[in-house]
PDB file of C-alpha atoms in Angstrom:
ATOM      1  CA  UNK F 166       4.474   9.189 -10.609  1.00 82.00           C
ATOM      2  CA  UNK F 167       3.237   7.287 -13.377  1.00 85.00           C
ATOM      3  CA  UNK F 168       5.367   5.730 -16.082  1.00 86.00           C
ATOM      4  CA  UNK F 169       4.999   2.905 -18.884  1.00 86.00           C
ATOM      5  CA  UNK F 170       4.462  -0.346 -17.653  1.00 87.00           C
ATOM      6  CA  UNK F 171       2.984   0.792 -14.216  1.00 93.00           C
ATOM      7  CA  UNK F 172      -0.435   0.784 -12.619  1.00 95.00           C
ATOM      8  CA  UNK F 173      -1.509   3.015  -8.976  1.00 97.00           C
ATOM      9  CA  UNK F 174      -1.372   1.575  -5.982  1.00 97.00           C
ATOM     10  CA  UNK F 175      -4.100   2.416  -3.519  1.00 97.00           C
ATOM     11  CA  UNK F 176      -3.287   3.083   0.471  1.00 96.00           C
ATOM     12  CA  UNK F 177      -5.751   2.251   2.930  1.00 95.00           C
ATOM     13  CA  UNK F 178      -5.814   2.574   6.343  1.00 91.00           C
ATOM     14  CA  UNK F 179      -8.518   0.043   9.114  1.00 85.00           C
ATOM     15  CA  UNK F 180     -11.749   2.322  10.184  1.00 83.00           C
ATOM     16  CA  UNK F 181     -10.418   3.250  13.721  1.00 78.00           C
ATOM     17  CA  UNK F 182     -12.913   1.625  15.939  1.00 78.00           C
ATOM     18  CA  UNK F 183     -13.142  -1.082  14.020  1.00 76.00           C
ATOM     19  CA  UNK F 184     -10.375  -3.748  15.445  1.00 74.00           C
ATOM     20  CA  UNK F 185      -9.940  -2.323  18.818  1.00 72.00           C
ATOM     21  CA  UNK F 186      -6.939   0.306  18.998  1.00 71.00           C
ATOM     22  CA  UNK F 187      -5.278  -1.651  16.871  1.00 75.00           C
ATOM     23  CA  UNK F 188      -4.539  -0.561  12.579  1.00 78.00           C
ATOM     24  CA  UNK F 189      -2.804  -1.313   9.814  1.00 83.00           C
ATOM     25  CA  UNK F 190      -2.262  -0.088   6.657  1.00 89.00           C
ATOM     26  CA  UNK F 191      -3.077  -2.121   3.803  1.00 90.00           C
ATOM     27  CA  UNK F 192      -1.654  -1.545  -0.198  1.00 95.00           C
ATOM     28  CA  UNK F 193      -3.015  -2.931  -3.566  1.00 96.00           C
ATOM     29  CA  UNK F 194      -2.491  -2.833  -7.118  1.00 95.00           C
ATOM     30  CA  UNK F 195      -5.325  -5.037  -8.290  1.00 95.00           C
ATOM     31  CA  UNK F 196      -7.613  -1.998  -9.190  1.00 96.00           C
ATOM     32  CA  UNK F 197     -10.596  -4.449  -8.600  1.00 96.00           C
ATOM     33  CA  UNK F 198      -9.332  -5.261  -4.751  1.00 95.00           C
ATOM     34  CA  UNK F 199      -9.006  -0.961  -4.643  1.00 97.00           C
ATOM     35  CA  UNK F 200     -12.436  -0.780  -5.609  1.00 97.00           C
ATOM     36  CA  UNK F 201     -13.866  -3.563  -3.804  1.00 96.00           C
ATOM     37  CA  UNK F 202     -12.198  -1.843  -0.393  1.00 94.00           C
ATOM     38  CA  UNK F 203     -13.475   1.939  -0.893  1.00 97.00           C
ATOM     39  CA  UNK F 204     -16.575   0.277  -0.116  1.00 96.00           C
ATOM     40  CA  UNK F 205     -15.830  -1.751   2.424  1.00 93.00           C
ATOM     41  CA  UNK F 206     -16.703  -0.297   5.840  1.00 93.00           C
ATOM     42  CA  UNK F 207     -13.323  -1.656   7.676  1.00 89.00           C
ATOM     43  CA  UNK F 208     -11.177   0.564   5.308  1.00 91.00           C
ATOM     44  CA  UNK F 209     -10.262   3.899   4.660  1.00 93.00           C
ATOM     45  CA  UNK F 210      -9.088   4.892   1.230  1.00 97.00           C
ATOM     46  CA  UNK F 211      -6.562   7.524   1.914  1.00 96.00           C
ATOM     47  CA  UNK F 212      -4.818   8.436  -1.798  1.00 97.00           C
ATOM     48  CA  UNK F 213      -2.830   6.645  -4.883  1.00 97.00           C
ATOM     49  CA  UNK F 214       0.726   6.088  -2.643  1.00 97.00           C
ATOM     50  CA  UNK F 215       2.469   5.386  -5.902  1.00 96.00           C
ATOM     51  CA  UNK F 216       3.022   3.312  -9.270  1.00 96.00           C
ATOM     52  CA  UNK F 217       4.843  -0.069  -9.475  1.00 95.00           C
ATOM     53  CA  UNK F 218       4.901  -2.577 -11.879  1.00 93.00           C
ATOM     54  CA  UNK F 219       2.981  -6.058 -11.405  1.00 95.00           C
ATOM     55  CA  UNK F 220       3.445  -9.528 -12.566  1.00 94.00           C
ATOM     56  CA  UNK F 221       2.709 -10.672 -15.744  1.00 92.00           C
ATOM     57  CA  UNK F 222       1.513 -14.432 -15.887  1.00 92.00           C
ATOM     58  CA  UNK F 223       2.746 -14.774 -12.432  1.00 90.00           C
ATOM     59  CA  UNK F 224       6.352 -13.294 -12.714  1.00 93.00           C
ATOM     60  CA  UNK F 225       7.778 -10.161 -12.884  1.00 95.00           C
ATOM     61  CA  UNK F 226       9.795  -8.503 -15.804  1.00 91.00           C
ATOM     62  CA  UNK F 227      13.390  -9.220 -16.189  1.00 91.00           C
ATOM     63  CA  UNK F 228      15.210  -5.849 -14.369  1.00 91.00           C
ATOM     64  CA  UNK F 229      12.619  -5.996 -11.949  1.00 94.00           C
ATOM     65  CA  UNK F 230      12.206  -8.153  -7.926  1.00 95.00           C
ATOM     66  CA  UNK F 231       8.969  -9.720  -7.463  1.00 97.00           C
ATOM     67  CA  UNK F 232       7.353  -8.219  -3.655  1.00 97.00           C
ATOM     68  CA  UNK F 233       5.276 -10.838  -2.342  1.00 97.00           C
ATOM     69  CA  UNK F 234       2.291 -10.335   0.081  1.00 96.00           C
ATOM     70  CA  UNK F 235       1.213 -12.265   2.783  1.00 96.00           C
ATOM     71  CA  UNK F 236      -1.853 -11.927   5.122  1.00 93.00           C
ATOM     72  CA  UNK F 237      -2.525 -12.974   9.209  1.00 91.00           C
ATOM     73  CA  UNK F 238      -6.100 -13.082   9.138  1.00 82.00           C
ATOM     74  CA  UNK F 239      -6.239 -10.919  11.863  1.00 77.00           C
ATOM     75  CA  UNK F 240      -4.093 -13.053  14.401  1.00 77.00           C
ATOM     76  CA  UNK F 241      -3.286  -9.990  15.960  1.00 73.00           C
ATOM     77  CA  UNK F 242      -6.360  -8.332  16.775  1.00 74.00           C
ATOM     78  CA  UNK F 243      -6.009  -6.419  12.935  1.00 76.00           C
ATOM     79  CA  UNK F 244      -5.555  -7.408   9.903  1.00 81.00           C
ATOM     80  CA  UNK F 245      -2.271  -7.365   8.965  1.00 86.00           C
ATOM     81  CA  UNK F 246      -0.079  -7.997   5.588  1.00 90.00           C
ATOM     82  CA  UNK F 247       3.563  -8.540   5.607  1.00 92.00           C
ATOM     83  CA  UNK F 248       5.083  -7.154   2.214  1.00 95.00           C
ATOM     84  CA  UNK F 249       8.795  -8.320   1.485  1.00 96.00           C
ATOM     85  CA  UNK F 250      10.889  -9.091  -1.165  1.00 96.00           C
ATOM     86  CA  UNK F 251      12.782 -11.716   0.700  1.00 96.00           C
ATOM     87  CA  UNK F 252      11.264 -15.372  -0.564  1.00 96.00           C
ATOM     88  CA  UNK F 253      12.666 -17.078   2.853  1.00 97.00           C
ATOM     89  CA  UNK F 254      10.924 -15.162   4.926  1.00 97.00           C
ATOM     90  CA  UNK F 255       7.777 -15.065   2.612  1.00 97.00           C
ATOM     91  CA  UNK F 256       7.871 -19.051   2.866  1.00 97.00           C
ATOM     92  CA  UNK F 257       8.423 -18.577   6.986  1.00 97.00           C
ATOM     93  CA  UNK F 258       5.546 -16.477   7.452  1.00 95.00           C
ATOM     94  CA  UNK F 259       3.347 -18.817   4.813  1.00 96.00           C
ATOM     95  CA  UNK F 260       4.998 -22.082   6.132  1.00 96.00           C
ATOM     96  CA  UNK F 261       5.234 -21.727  10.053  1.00 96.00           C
ATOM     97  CA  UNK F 262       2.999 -19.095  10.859  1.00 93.00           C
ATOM     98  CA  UNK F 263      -0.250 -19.661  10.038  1.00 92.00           C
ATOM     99  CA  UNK F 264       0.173 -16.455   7.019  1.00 94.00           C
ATOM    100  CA  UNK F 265      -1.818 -17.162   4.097  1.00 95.00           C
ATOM    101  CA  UNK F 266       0.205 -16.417   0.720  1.00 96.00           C
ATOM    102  CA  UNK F 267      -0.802 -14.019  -1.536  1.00 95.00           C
ATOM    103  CA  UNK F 268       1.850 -14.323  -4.156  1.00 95.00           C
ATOM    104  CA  UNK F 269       3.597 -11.553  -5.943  1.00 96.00           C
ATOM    105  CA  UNK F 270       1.635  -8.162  -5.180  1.00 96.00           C
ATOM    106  CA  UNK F 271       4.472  -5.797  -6.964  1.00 94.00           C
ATOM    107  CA  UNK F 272       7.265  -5.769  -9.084  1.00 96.00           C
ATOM    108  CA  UNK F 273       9.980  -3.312  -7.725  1.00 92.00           C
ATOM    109  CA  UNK F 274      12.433  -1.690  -9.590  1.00 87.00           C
ATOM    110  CA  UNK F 275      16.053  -2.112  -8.569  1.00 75.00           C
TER     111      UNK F 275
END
């Protein structure tokens, strides 16, 4: 649930239809990128699927790992984001495989 220094993060799931068989669920913070999406015809908006922190000024707060988000741009018949917390394979994904990078999406807690 919700607690001081975090914001909802909306869950959204590809139209079915819309990329073939193929889906993916997609998750965001940004409350302007949630809003943005409920209206957007590719996406469903299925609920709040919880509360995390976010980077401040591009960094998370001390205590807390930074999750970093990267997107294929539908290389796979769907779009598709890769969410990790490991920076080497962030900078793989980014580097050698044609991911664009997103940045920090979440801060988690330990």
């Amino acid at each position: 649930g919700p607690s001081t220094g975090t914001v909802p993060v909306c869950r959204f799931f590809t139209t079915p239809g819309r990329f073939g068989a193929k889906g993916s669920h997609f998750y965001t913070a940004n409350a302007a990128e949630c809003d943005w999406l409920k209206g957007n015809p590719d996406w469903i908006y299925e609920k709040i699927a919880f509360y995390i922190g976010v980077p401040v000024s591009g960094a998370c707060p001390a205590g807390t790992a930074p999750v970093y988000r990267a997107f294929n741009h539908g290389q796979t018949g769907a779009p598709n984001h890769r969410f990790t917390t490991d920076v080497a394979i962030y900078d793989d994904f980014t580097t050698n495989r044609g991911w664009d990078a997103e940045g920090i999406a979440f801060c988690s807690p330990p």
